[in-house]
Coordinates of C-alpha atoms in Angstrom, one line a residue:
Chain A
M1 CA 29.0 -27.0 -27.2
S2 CA 31.1 -29.4 -29.4
A3 CA 34.5 -27.7 -30.5
A4 CA 34.3 -26.2 -33.8
P5 CA 35.7 -27.7 -36.7
R6 CA 38.9 -26.5 -37.5
L7 CA 39.4 -24.0 -40.6
R8 CA 41.5 -24.9 -43.5
R9 CA 42.6 -21.3 -44.1
A10 CA 41.6 -17.9 -42.5
A11 CA 42.3 -14.8 -44.6
V12 CA 42.5 -11.8 -42.6
L13 CA 42.3 -8.3 -44.8
G14 CA 43.6 -5.4 -42.9
V15 CA 46.2 -6.3 -40.2
G16 CA 46.2 -3.6 -37.9
L17 CA 44.8 -3.5 -34.1
I18 CA 41.9 -5.6 -34.8
G19 CA 42.8 -7.8 -37.7
G20 CA 46.3 -8.4 -36.6
S21 CA 44.7 -9.6 -33.0
V22 CA 42.1 -11.6 -34.9
A23 CA 45.3 -13.3 -37.2
A24 CA 47.2 -14.0 -33.9
G25 CA 44.2 -15.1 -32.0
I26 CA 43.2 -17.8 -34.8
R27 CA 46.9 -18.7 -34.7
A28 CA 47.5 -19.0 -30.9
R29 CA 44.2 -21.1 -30.7
G30 CA 45.0 -23.2 -33.5
L31 CA 41.4 -22.2 -34.8
A32 CA 42.6 -22.7 -38.7
A33 CA 45.5 -24.5 -40.3
E34 CA 46.8 -21.2 -41.9
V35 CA 46.4 -17.8 -41.5
V36 CA 46.9 -15.6 -44.6
G37 CA 47.2 -11.6 -44.4
Y38 CA 46.7 -9.1 -46.8
A39 CA 47.0 -5.3 -46.3
P40 CA 48.1 -2.5 -48.6
G41 CA 51.5 -0.5 -47.3
G42 CA 53.9 -2.5 -44.9
D43 CA 51.3 -3.7 -42.5
A44 CA 51.0 -7.0 -43.7
G45 CA 55.2 -7.6 -43.8
R46 CA 55.4 -6.3 -40.3
A47 CA 52.3 -8.8 -39.2
L48 CA 54.4 -11.4 -40.7
E49 CA 57.4 -10.2 -38.6
L50 CA 55.7 -10.1 -35.5
G51 CA 54.1 -13.7 -36.0
L52 CA 50.5 -12.5 -36.4
I53 CA 50.1 -14.4 -39.7
D54 CA 51.7 -17.3 -41.5
R55 CA 51.9 -15.8 -45.0
V56 CA 51.4 -12.6 -46.9
A57 CA 49.4 -12.2 -49.8
G58 CA 49.9 -9.9 -52.9
D59 CA 46.4 -9.3 -53.5
V60 CA 42.7 -9.9 -52.4
A61 CA 42.4 -12.9 -54.9
Q62 CA 45.5 -14.7 -53.6
A63 CA 44.5 -14.0 -50.1
V64 CA 41.1 -15.4 -50.5
A65 CA 42.0 -18.5 -52.7
G66 CA 41.2 -21.6 -50.6
A67 CA 40.2 -19.8 -47.6
D68 CA 37.0 -20.8 -45.7
L69 CA 36.7 -17.6 -43.7
V70 CA 37.6 -14.3 -44.8
V71 CA 38.0 -11.6 -42.1
L72 CA 37.4 -7.9 -43.3
A73 CA 39.6 -5.5 -40.7
A74 CA 40.2 -2.9 -43.0
P75 CA 39.3 0.7 -42.2
I76 CA 35.2 1.7 -43.2
P77 CA 36.2 3.2 -46.0
A78 CA 38.2 0.4 -47.3
L79 CA 35.5 -2.1 -47.3
P80 CA 33.3 -1.5 -50.4
G81 CA 36.6 -2.0 -52.6
L82 CA 37.6 -5.2 -50.8
L83 CA 33.7 -6.5 -50.8
A84 CA 33.9 -5.9 -54.7
A85 CA 37.4 -7.4 -55.2
L86 CA 35.9 -10.6 -53.5
R87 CA 33.0 -11.1 -55.8
G88 CA 33.7 -14.1 -58.0
R89 CA 37.0 -14.9 -56.2
L90 CA 35.5 -16.7 -52.9
D91 CA 35.8 -20.5 -52.7
A92 CA 32.2 -21.9 -52.7
D93 CA 31.7 -22.6 -49.1
A94 CA 34.0 -19.3 -48.2
V95 CA 32.4 -17.5 -45.4
V96 CA 32.7 -13.7 -45.0
T97 CA 32.9 -11.4 -41.7
D98 CA 34.0 -7.8 -41.1
C99 CA 34.7 -6.2 -37.7
A100 CA 33.7 -2.6 -38.5
S101 CA 32.3 -0.3 -35.7
T102 CA 29.1 0.6 -37.9
K103 CA 27.3 -2.1 -39.5
R104 CA 24.2 -0.8 -41.6
S105 CA 26.5 0.5 -44.4
V106 CA 28.5 -2.6 -44.8
I107 CA 26.0 -4.9 -44.8
E108 CA 24.4 -2.8 -47.7
S109 CA 27.7 -2.7 -49.5
A110 CA 28.1 -6.2 -49.2
R111 CA 24.3 -7.1 -50.3
S112 CA 25.2 -4.9 -53.4
L113 CA 28.8 -6.0 -54.3
L114 CA 29.3 -9.6 -53.0
G115 CA 26.3 -10.9 -55.4
E116 CA 25.6 -14.7 -54.9
A117 CA 27.9 -14.7 -52.0
F118 CA 25.9 -12.4 -50.1
P119 CA 24.1 -15.0 -47.8
R120 CA 27.6 -16.1 -46.8
F121 CA 28.4 -12.7 -45.2
V122 CA 27.7 -12.0 -41.4
A123 CA 28.5 -8.7 -40.1
G124 CA 30.2 -8.4 -36.8
H125 CA 31.8 -6.0 -34.7
P126 CA 34.1 -6.9 -31.7
I127 CA 33.9 -4.5 -28.8
A128 CA 37.5 -4.0 -28.4
G129 CA 40.2 -1.7 -29.2
G130 CA 42.3 1.3 -28.0
E131 CA 44.0 4.4 -28.4
R132 CA 47.0 2.5 -29.7
H133 CA 46.7 1.0 -33.3
G134 CA 48.6 -1.0 -36.2
P135 CA 50.0 -4.4 -36.1
E136 CA 52.4 -3.6 -33.3
A137 CA 49.3 -3.1 -31.1
A138 CA 47.9 -6.1 -31.9
R139 CA 47.8 -9.3 -29.6
A140 CA 46.2 -12.7 -29.6
G141 CA 44.2 -12.5 -26.3
L142 CA 42.8 -9.1 -27.0
F143 CA 39.1 -10.5 -27.5
D144 CA 39.5 -12.8 -24.5
G145 CA 36.5 -12.1 -22.3
C146 CA 35.1 -9.6 -24.8
L147 CA 32.1 -9.0 -26.5
A148 CA 31.2 -9.6 -30.3
V149 CA 27.9 -8.2 -31.5
L150 CA 26.8 -9.8 -34.6
C151 CA 24.1 -8.4 -37.3
P152 CA 23.4 -11.3 -39.2
H153 CA 21.0 -10.5 -42.1
A154 CA 17.9 -12.3 -43.0
E155 CA 19.4 -14.1 -45.9
A156 CA 22.5 -15.2 -44.1
S157 CA 22.8 -18.8 -44.2
L158 CA 22.8 -20.7 -40.8
A159 CA 26.3 -22.3 -41.3
A160 CA 27.6 -18.9 -42.0
V161 CA 26.4 -17.5 -38.9
E162 CA 27.4 -20.6 -37.0
R163 CA 31.0 -20.2 -38.6
V164 CA 31.4 -16.5 -37.4
Q165 CA 30.2 -17.0 -34.5
D166 CA 32.7 -20.1 -33.8
L167 CA 35.3 -17.6 -34.4
W168 CA 34.6 -15.0 -31.9
T169 CA 33.8 -17.7 -29.2
G170 CA 37.0 -19.4 -30.3
L171 CA 39.1 -16.1 -29.7
G172 CA 37.2 -16.1 -26.2
A173 CA 34.4 -13.6 -26.8
R174 CA 31.1 -13.7 -26.1
I175 CA 28.3 -13.1 -28.4
A176 CA 25.4 -10.9 -28.8
R177 CA 23.1 -10.5 -31.9
M178 CA 21.3 -7.3 -32.7
E179 CA 19.5 -5.7 -35.4
P180 CA 22.2 -3.1 -37.5
D181 CA 20.2 0.0 -36.9
A182 CA 19.8 -1.0 -33.3
H183 CA 23.5 -1.5 -33.3
D184 CA 24.5 1.8 -35.0
G185 CA 21.9 3.6 -32.6
L186 CA 23.6 2.2 -29.6
F187 CA 27.4 2.3 -30.4
A188 CA 26.7 5.7 -31.4
E189 CA 26.1 6.6 -27.8
V190 CA 28.2 4.4 -26.3
S191 CA 31.4 4.8 -28.4
H192 CA 31.3 6.8 -31.1
W193 CA 29.9 10.1 -30.0
P194 CA 32.0 10.0 -26.6
H195 CA 35.0 9.9 -28.6
A196 CA 34.2 13.3 -30.4
V197 CA 33.3 14.6 -26.7
A198 CA 37.0 13.2 -26.0
F199 CA 38.6 15.0 -28.9
A200 CA 36.5 18.1 -28.3
L201 CA 37.8 18.3 -24.8
C202 CA 41.7 17.8 -25.7
G203 CA 40.9 19.9 -28.7
A204 CA 39.4 22.7 -26.5
I205 CA 42.5 22.7 -24.2
A206 CA 44.9 22.4 -27.1
A207 CA 43.9 25.2 -28.7
G208 CA 43.7 27.4 -25.4
P209 CA 46.5 29.5 -23.8
R210 CA 46.8 26.8 -21.0
A211 CA 47.9 23.8 -23.3
E212 CA 51.2 23.5 -21.9
A213 CA 50.2 23.9 -18.3
A214 CA 47.2 21.5 -18.4
Q215 CA 49.7 18.7 -19.6
R216 CA 51.6 19.3 -16.4
F217 CA 48.8 19.5 -14.3
A218 CA 46.5 16.9 -15.7
G219 CA 45.4 14.6 -13.0
A220 CA 43.7 11.0 -13.2
G221 CA 40.5 12.7 -14.0
L222 CA 41.1 14.4 -17.0
R223 CA 43.5 11.6 -18.0
D224 CA 40.9 9.0 -17.9
T225 CA 38.4 11.0 -19.4
T226 CA 40.4 12.2 -22.2
R227 CA 42.1 8.8 -22.9
I228 CA 40.4 7.9 -26.2
G229 CA 41.2 11.4 -27.4
A230 CA 44.5 10.0 -28.2
S231 CA 43.0 7.5 -30.7
S232 CA 43.4 7.7 -34.6
A233 CA 41.8 10.5 -35.9
A234 CA 41.4 9.4 -39.3
L235 CA 39.7 5.8 -37.9
W236 CA 37.4 7.9 -35.8
A237 CA 36.6 10.4 -38.8
D238 CA 35.6 7.5 -40.8
I239 CA 33.4 5.8 -38.0
L240 CA 31.5 9.0 -37.5
I241 CA 31.0 9.8 -41.0
D242 CA 29.4 6.4 -41.6
N243 CA 27.3 6.8 -38.8
R244 CA 26.4 10.4 -39.1
D245 CA 22.7 10.6 -38.4
A246 CA 23.0 8.6 -35.3
V247 CA 26.0 10.5 -34.1
L248 CA 24.4 13.9 -34.7
E249 CA 21.5 12.8 -32.6
C250 CA 23.3 12.4 -29.8
A251 CA 25.3 15.5 -30.3
G252 CA 22.2 17.2 -30.1
T253 CA 21.1 15.3 -26.9
F254 CA 24.5 16.3 -25.5
E255 CA 24.8 19.7 -26.4
R256 CA 21.2 20.2 -24.7
E257 CA 22.3 18.7 -21.7
L258 CA 25.7 20.6 -21.7
R259 CA 23.7 24.0 -22.0
A260 CA 21.3 23.1 -19.3
I261 CA 24.2 22.6 -16.9
A262 CA 26.0 26.1 -18.4
D263 CA 22.6 27.9 -18.0
A264 CA 22.3 26.6 -14.5
L265 CA 25.9 27.5 -13.7
A266 CA 25.4 30.8 -14.9
A267 CA 22.8 31.5 -13.0
G268 CA 24.1 30.6 -9.8
D269 CA 21.3 27.7 -9.5
R270 CA 23.2 25.4 -7.4
Q271 CA 20.5 23.0 -6.7
A272 CA 19.4 22.5 -10.4
L273 CA 23.3 21.7 -11.1
A274 CA 23.3 19.2 -8.3
D275 CA 20.1 17.4 -9.4
R276 CA 21.6 17.2 -12.9
F277 CA 25.0 16.0 -11.6
E278 CA 23.1 13.4 -9.5
A279 CA 21.1 12.1 -12.2
A280 CA 24.2 11.7 -14.3
A281 CA 26.1 9.8 -11.2
R282 CA 23.4 7.3 -10.6
W283 CA 23.5 6.3 -14.1
R284 CA 27.1 5.8 -13.9
R285 CA 27.4 4.5 -10.7
S286 CA 25.3 1.5 -11.5
L287 CA 27.2 0.6 -14.5
A288 CA 28.4 -3.1 -14.3
A289 CA 31.5 -3.7 -12.7
P290 CA 34.4 -4.2 -15.0
G291 CA 34.3 -8.1 -16.0
G292 CA 30.9 -8.3 -14.7
G293 CA 29.2 -7.1 -18.1
A294 CA 30.0 -6.4 -21.5
E295 CA 33.5 -5.1 -20.6
P296 CA 36.2 -5.2 -23.0
P297 CA 39.4 -6.3 -20.9
D298 CA 41.7 -3.3 -21.9
Chain B
M1 CA 66.6 18.8 3.7
S2 CA 66.5 18.6 7.9
A3 CA 63.2 16.7 9.1
A4 CA 60.4 19.2 10.1
P5 CA 59.8 19.8 13.5
R6 CA 57.2 17.5 14.8
L7 CA 53.6 19.3 15.4
R8 CA 51.9 19.0 18.8
R9 CA 48.5 18.5 17.5
A10 CA 46.6 18.9 14.1
A11 CA 43.4 19.8 14.0
V12 CA 41.4 18.4 10.9
L13 CA 37.9 20.0 10.3
G14 CA 35.9 17.7 7.9
V15 CA 37.1 14.0 7.7
G16 CA 35.8 12.9 4.5
L17 CA 38.0 11.6 1.7
I18 CA 40.5 14.3 1.9
G19 CA 40.4 15.4 5.7
G20 CA 40.3 11.8 6.7
S21 CA 43.3 11.0 4.5
V22 CA 45.4 13.9 5.8
A23 CA 44.6 12.7 9.1
A24 CA 45.5 9.2 8.4
G25 CA 48.5 10.2 6.7
I26 CA 49.6 12.8 9.7
R27 CA 49.2 9.6 12.0
A28 CA 50.7 7.0 9.8
R29 CA 53.8 9.3 9.4
G30 CA 53.9 10.5 13.1
L31 CA 53.5 14.3 12.0
A32 CA 52.0 15.4 14.7
A33 CA 51.6 14.0 18.4
E34 CA 47.8 13.9 18.1
V35 CA 45.2 14.5 15.2
V36 CA 41.8 15.8 16.5
G37 CA 38.9 15.5 14.3
Y38 CA 35.9 17.6 14.0
A39 CA 32.8 17.3 11.7
P40 CA 29.1 17.8 11.9
G41 CA 27.1 14.6 11.4
G42 CA 28.7 11.2 11.9
D43 CA 31.7 11.7 10.1
A44 CA 34.2 12.2 12.9
G45 CA 32.8 9.2 15.1
R46 CA 33.5 7.2 11.8
A47 CA 36.7 8.6 11.4
L48 CA 37.7 7.3 15.2
E49 CA 36.7 4.1 14.4
L50 CA 38.5 3.9 11.3
G51 CA 41.5 4.8 13.0
L52 CA 41.9 8.0 10.9
I53 CA 42.1 10.3 14.2
D54 CA 42.9 10.5 17.4
R55 CA 40.2 11.8 19.1
V56 CA 36.7 13.8 18.3
A57 CA 36.2 17.1 18.9
G58 CA 32.8 18.1 20.0
D59 CA 32.8 21.6 18.1
V60 CA 35.4 23.9 16.3
A61 CA 36.9 25.4 19.4
Q62 CA 37.6 22.4 21.0
A63 CA 39.2 20.8 17.9
V64 CA 41.7 23.7 17.4
A65 CA 42.7 24.5 21.1
G66 CA 46.2 23.7 21.4
A67 CA 46.6 22.7 17.8
D68 CA 49.6 24.4 16.1
L69 CA 48.1 23.2 12.8
V70 CA 44.4 23.7 11.2
V71 CA 43.7 21.8 8.2
L72 CA 40.4 22.9 6.8
A73 CA 38.9 19.9 4.6
A74 CA 35.3 20.6 4.4
P75 CA 32.8 21.5 1.6
I76 CA 33.4 24.8 0.3
P77 CA 30.3 26.2 1.2
A78 CA 31.1 25.4 4.8
L79 CA 34.6 27.1 5.0
P80 CA 33.5 30.7 5.5
G81 CA 31.5 29.3 8.6
L82 CA 34.6 27.4 9.7
L83 CA 36.9 30.5 9.5
A84 CA 34.6 32.7 11.4
A85 CA 34.6 30.4 14.2
L86 CA 38.4 30.2 14.1
R87 CA 38.6 33.6 14.8
G88 CA 39.8 34.4 18.4
R89 CA 40.0 30.7 19.1
L90 CA 43.3 29.6 17.6
D91 CA 46.5 29.5 19.5
A92 CA 49.2 32.1 19.1
D93 CA 51.5 30.5 16.9
A94 CA 48.4 28.2 15.0
V95 CA 49.0 27.8 11.3
V96 CA 45.7 27.2 9.3
T97 CA 45.5 25.9 5.4
D98 CA 42.4 24.5 3.6
C99 CA 42.3 21.6 0.8
A100 CA 39.5 23.1 -1.5
S101 CA 39.7 23.0 -5.3
T102 CA 39.4 26.7 -5.7
K103 CA 41.4 29.1 -4.3
R104 CA 40.4 32.8 -4.7
S105 CA 37.3 32.7 -2.7
V106 CA 38.6 31.0 0.4
I107 CA 41.6 33.2 0.3
E108 CA 39.0 36.3 0.2
S109 CA 36.9 34.5 3.0
A110 CA 40.1 34.1 5.2
R111 CA 41.2 37.7 4.6
S112 CA 37.8 39.0 5.8
L113 CA 37.1 36.4 8.4
L114 CA 40.3 35.6 10.5
G115 CA 41.3 38.9 11.5
E116 CA 44.8 39.3 13.0
A117 CA 45.5 35.3 12.1
F118 CA 45.4 36.1 8.2
P119 CA 49.1 35.9 8.0
R120 CA 49.1 32.4 9.6
F121 CA 46.6 31.4 6.6
V122 CA 48.1 29.3 3.6
A123 CA 45.6 28.1 0.8
G124 CA 46.4 24.8 -0.5
H125 CA 45.0 22.3 -2.9
P126 CA 46.3 18.9 -3.0
I127 CA 45.6 17.4 -6.6
A128 CA 44.1 14.2 -5.7
G129 CA 40.8 12.7 -5.0
G130 CA 38.4 10.3 -6.8
E131 CA 34.9 9.4 -7.2
R132 CA 34.5 7.6 -3.7
H133 CA 33.8 10.1 -0.6
G134 CA 33.4 9.9 2.9
P135 CA 35.7 8.9 5.6
E136 CA 35.5 5.1 4.5
A137 CA 37.3 6.4 1.3
A138 CA 40.3 7.8 3.1
R139 CA 43.5 6.5 3.5
A140 CA 47.0 7.4 4.5
G141 CA 48.9 6.9 1.3
L142 CA 46.6 9.3 -0.7
F143 CA 49.1 11.9 -1.2
D144 CA 52.1 9.8 -2.0
G145 CA 53.7 11.0 -5.2
C146 CA 50.8 13.6 -5.7
L147 CA 50.9 17.2 -5.9
A148 CA 50.0 19.8 -3.5
V149 CA 49.4 23.2 -5.1
L150 CA 50.1 26.4 -2.4
C151 CA 48.7 29.7 -3.1
P152 CA 50.5 31.8 -0.4
H153 CA 49.1 35.4 -0.2
A154 CA 51.4 38.3 0.2
E155 CA 50.9 38.9 3.9
A156 CA 51.4 35.2 4.5
S157 CA 54.3 34.4 7.2
L158 CA 57.2 32.3 5.9
A159 CA 56.9 30.2 9.1
A160 CA 53.3 29.4 8.2
V161 CA 54.0 28.9 4.6
E162 CA 56.9 26.6 5.8
R163 CA 54.5 24.6 8.1
V164 CA 51.9 24.1 5.3
Q165 CA 55.0 22.9 2.9
D166 CA 56.0 20.8 5.6
L167 CA 52.6 18.9 6.2
W168 CA 52.1 18.1 2.2
T169 CA 55.8 16.8 1.6
G170 CA 55.5 15.1 5.0
L171 CA 52.5 13.1 3.6
G172 CA 54.7 12.7 0.3
A173 CA 53.3 15.0 -2.2
R174 CA 55.4 17.4 -4.2
I175 CA 54.8 21.3 -4.0
A176 CA 53.9 23.5 -6.7
R177 CA 53.2 27.4 -6.1
M178 CA 50.6 29.2 -8.1
E179 CA 48.5 32.7 -7.8
P180 CA 44.7 32.2 -7.0
D181 CA 43.7 33.4 -9.9
A182 CA 46.1 31.3 -12.1
H183 CA 44.8 28.2 -10.0
D184 CA 41.4 28.8 -10.3
G185 CA 41.7 29.0 -14.3
L186 CA 44.1 26.3 -14.8
F187 CA 41.9 23.9 -12.5
A188 CA 38.8 24.9 -14.2
E189 CA 40.0 23.7 -17.3
V190 CA 42.1 20.5 -16.2
S191 CA 39.3 19.4 -13.5
H192 CA 36.4 21.4 -13.0
W193 CA 34.9 21.6 -16.6
P194 CA 35.9 17.9 -17.5
H195 CA 33.8 17.0 -14.5
A196 CA 30.9 18.9 -15.9
V197 CA 31.7 17.0 -19.5
A198 CA 31.3 13.8 -17.8
F199 CA 28.4 14.6 -16.0
A200 CA 26.9 15.6 -18.9
L201 CA 27.9 12.5 -21.1
C202 CA 26.2 10.4 -18.3
G203 CA 23.1 12.8 -18.0
A204 CA 22.3 12.8 -21.8
I205 CA 22.9 8.9 -22.1
A206 CA 20.5 8.5 -18.5
A207 CA 17.8 10.5 -19.9
G208 CA 17.6 8.9 -23.4
P209 CA 15.8 5.5 -24.5
R210 CA 19.0 3.6 -24.1
A211 CA 20.0 4.2 -20.8
E212 CA 19.8 0.4 -20.0
A213 CA 21.3 -0.9 -23.0
A214 CA 24.1 1.4 -22.7
Q215 CA 25.3 0.1 -19.3
R216 CA 25.1 -3.4 -20.8
F217 CA 27.4 -2.6 -23.4
A218 CA 29.5 0.1 -22.3
G219 CA 33.1 -0.7 -23.2
A220 CA 36.4 0.6 -21.5
G221 CA 36.3 3.7 -23.4
L222 CA 32.9 5.0 -22.0
R223 CA 33.8 3.5 -18.5
D224 CA 37.1 5.9 -18.6
T225 CA 35.7 8.8 -20.2
T226 CA 32.5 8.9 -17.7
R227 CA 34.4 7.4 -14.5
I228 CA 34.5 11.1 -12.9
G229 CA 30.7 11.4 -13.8
A230 CA 30.3 9.2 -10.8
S231 CA 31.7 11.7 -8.5
S232 CA 29.6 13.6 -5.7
A233 CA 27.1 15.8 -7.3
A234 CA 26.7 18.0 -4.3
L235 CA 30.6 18.5 -3.9
W236 CA 31.1 19.5 -7.7
A237 CA 27.9 21.5 -7.8
D238 CA 29.7 23.8 -5.3
I239 CA 33.1 23.6 -6.9
L240 CA 31.7 24.9 -10.3
I241 CA 29.4 27.5 -8.5
D242 CA 32.5 28.8 -6.6
N243 CA 34.8 29.0 -9.6
R244 CA 31.8 30.0 -12.0
D245 CA 33.6 32.4 -14.5
A246 CA 36.5 30.7 -14.9
V247 CA 34.4 27.5 -15.7
L248 CA 32.0 29.5 -17.8
E249 CA 34.9 30.4 -20.0
C250 CA 35.9 26.8 -20.6
A251 CA 32.4 25.9 -21.1
G252 CA 32.3 28.4 -24.3
T253 CA 35.6 27.3 -25.5
F254 CA 34.3 23.6 -25.2
E255 CA 30.9 24.2 -26.8
R256 CA 32.5 26.1 -29.9
E257 CA 34.9 23.0 -30.5
L258 CA 32.0 20.6 -30.2
R259 CA 29.7 22.6 -32.6
A260 CA 32.5 22.7 -34.9
I261 CA 32.9 18.8 -34.6
A262 CA 29.2 18.3 -35.2
D263 CA 29.1 21.1 -38.1
A264 CA 32.0 19.2 -39.8
L265 CA 30.0 15.9 -39.3
A266 CA 27.0 17.1 -40.5
A267 CA 28.4 18.9 -43.7
G268 CA 29.9 15.2 -44.4
D269 CA 33.6 17.0 -44.1
R270 CA 36.0 14.2 -43.1
Q271 CA 39.0 16.1 -43.9
A272 CA 37.7 18.9 -41.5
L273 CA 36.9 16.3 -38.9
A274 CA 40.1 14.2 -39.1
D275 CA 42.1 17.5 -38.9
R276 CA 40.6 18.5 -35.4
F277 CA 40.5 14.9 -34.0
E278 CA 44.2 14.9 -34.9
A279 CA 45.2 18.3 -33.3
A280 CA 43.5 17.0 -30.1
A281 CA 45.0 13.6 -30.3
R282 CA 48.3 15.2 -30.6
W283 CA 47.8 17.2 -27.4
R284 CA 46.6 14.0 -25.5
R285 CA 49.8 12.0 -26.7
S286 CA 52.0 14.3 -25.6
L287 CA 50.8 14.1 -21.7
A288 CA 53.3 13.1 -19.8
A289 CA 53.1 9.3 -19.0
P290 CA 51.4 8.8 -15.3
G291 CA 54.0 9.2 -12.7
G292 CA 56.1 11.2 -14.8
G293 CA 54.3 14.6 -14.2
A294 CA 51.9 16.0 -11.8
E295 CA 50.0 12.7 -11.8
P296 CA 48.1 11.5 -8.7
P297 CA 48.7 7.9 -7.7
D298 CA 45.1 6.6 -8.2

C-alpha cells in the first residue's frame, strides 16, 4: 500500500473527544499540512491550547476555505445545520465525512443538504470513545488499532471514499464497510441499547433507598457493568433518538429476555434460570479476546 | 493490633475460586500450620497439585478432625448438607464460617443444623470473585485489599467472631459488619441483579439474528457491560434463587426504569431521556475511584 498523499488542510468541525482526537491524530501523524478547528462555545479555543489543532476558525465558511478534507465531529442534532452551512462553501475537490454513531439519518441529511457536493460525502463511524468527553479527553492515539466503519452511498466518488479511508488508516484504524441500515441495526444492539441498559441500572440504584450504600459496596462487577452509564447523557439521548426504531427493537427483545429470567426466578425454576444464563455466558465467552477482534483500544 | 494466634489446622470445604484462594492465602501467609481441603469430584486433587492445600481429605469428618477453623466455600445448595455433616464432628473449639454471596439462608441452615456448635458459626462474604472459576482460577492474593462482610448472629461467641475476622484481615481484606437482611438486600442490588442484567444482555444478543456480527463488532463498552455475563451460570442461578425476594424487588425497580426509558424514546421525548440518563450518570460518576472504596482488586 503506497502512502496516501498529504492533505493541504483538514477542517475539523466539532473538537470534543472524537473531533479533537481526529485533529490531534492528523497533526501527530502529519496527515495534513494544517488542521483548522471550528466549534461553537469554547471548545475550539481549548483545543488550540491543548495543541489538538493549528488554528481556530470563526465560522464554518472560514473553517472549510481551502480544506481538502472536512470532518464533521459535532453532536448528531448539529449535523444538518453544519451540512447546510457547507453547501456552496466547499472547495471543488473537498471531501466531507462524519463520525456520528448513526449513519442512516446523516446520509439522508447530506443527500438533501449538500447539493452537488453529495458524491464527495462519505459517512463514517470510528468505533472509539469513552465515558469522558470534551477536548480535554482527546488524544492523538485514540483510533490506533480501532475499527472505522464506512457507509459509502451509491453515488459516492471513489476518490472521496479513498480519501476517507486514507484518513482512518492514517490514524491507525482498520476499515469495515457496511450498508447504513445494517450499521444502525448492529450498533443499536452492540452499543446504543447497552448504553440505555447501563443508564437504567445506575438510574434504578440511584433512585432507590440504597443509593449511597451501593456506591460504597460496588465491586468490580457492578463497576464494569455500569461504566458506560457515566457517559454523556445528552450525547446518548441524541444517539438513541436518532436510531429510535432499531433501538426500540433491541429494547423489546431485551425486556422479553429479562422478563423470562424474572419469571423463572419467581417460579423458583432453577434449571430454566441456569439454562438461560448458560446460553448467555456461552455467547460472552466466545467473544474475541480484546485486540483480536474489532476491539477499540480503551 | 497484635498478630493473631496461628491456627493448628484450617479445613476448607470446597476449593474452587474462593475456597482455593482462601486455602492458598492461608498457606502463603502462614496463618495455619496445615490446610486440609475437601471437595467432591476432582477439585481437591487439582487443588493439591496446584499447591493450594497441604492435604486432601476423603470426607467431611476427616477434613474437620483437629481443625480449629472450618471454611465452607461450596456452592449455596451444598451448604446445608455440609453443615449437617459437621454436626458432632467438630473439635470443641472449632470455628465455622462460610463465603456464600447470600447470608440469611446459610445462617438459618446453620441454626437448625449445627446444634450446640451454632455459637461458633460466623457467616461471612468476601467481596471478590470473577467470571473465571474452579481451583485453576484461585490465587493466594485474591482477597488482598478487598472487603469481607461478616454477619455475626446474636448468639455468636466473641472468640468465634474474632477468629473469623483474623482470617480475613490475615488474608489482606478489610472487614465490614452487617445484618444478614441488609446484606442480602444490598448485594441483590449491587451484585446479584446486575449479573442477571448482564446475562440478559448477552442472552438477548445471542438469541438474535446478529449474534455473530455482534461478537465481531463488540467494543470496549459492550465488553465491560457484559463481562460478568461470562460467569458461571449454575453458581448465579443458585445465588439468585437463594436471594429470590430481594432480587425480584430489584428486578421490578429496574424494569420500571427501563420501561420509562423505552417510553421516552418511543415518544421521541429527548429531554425526558436526557434527564433520566443524567440522574443515572451522576450516580455512576460519584462512585469512589477503584481502590478508594470497597473495590475488589481484580
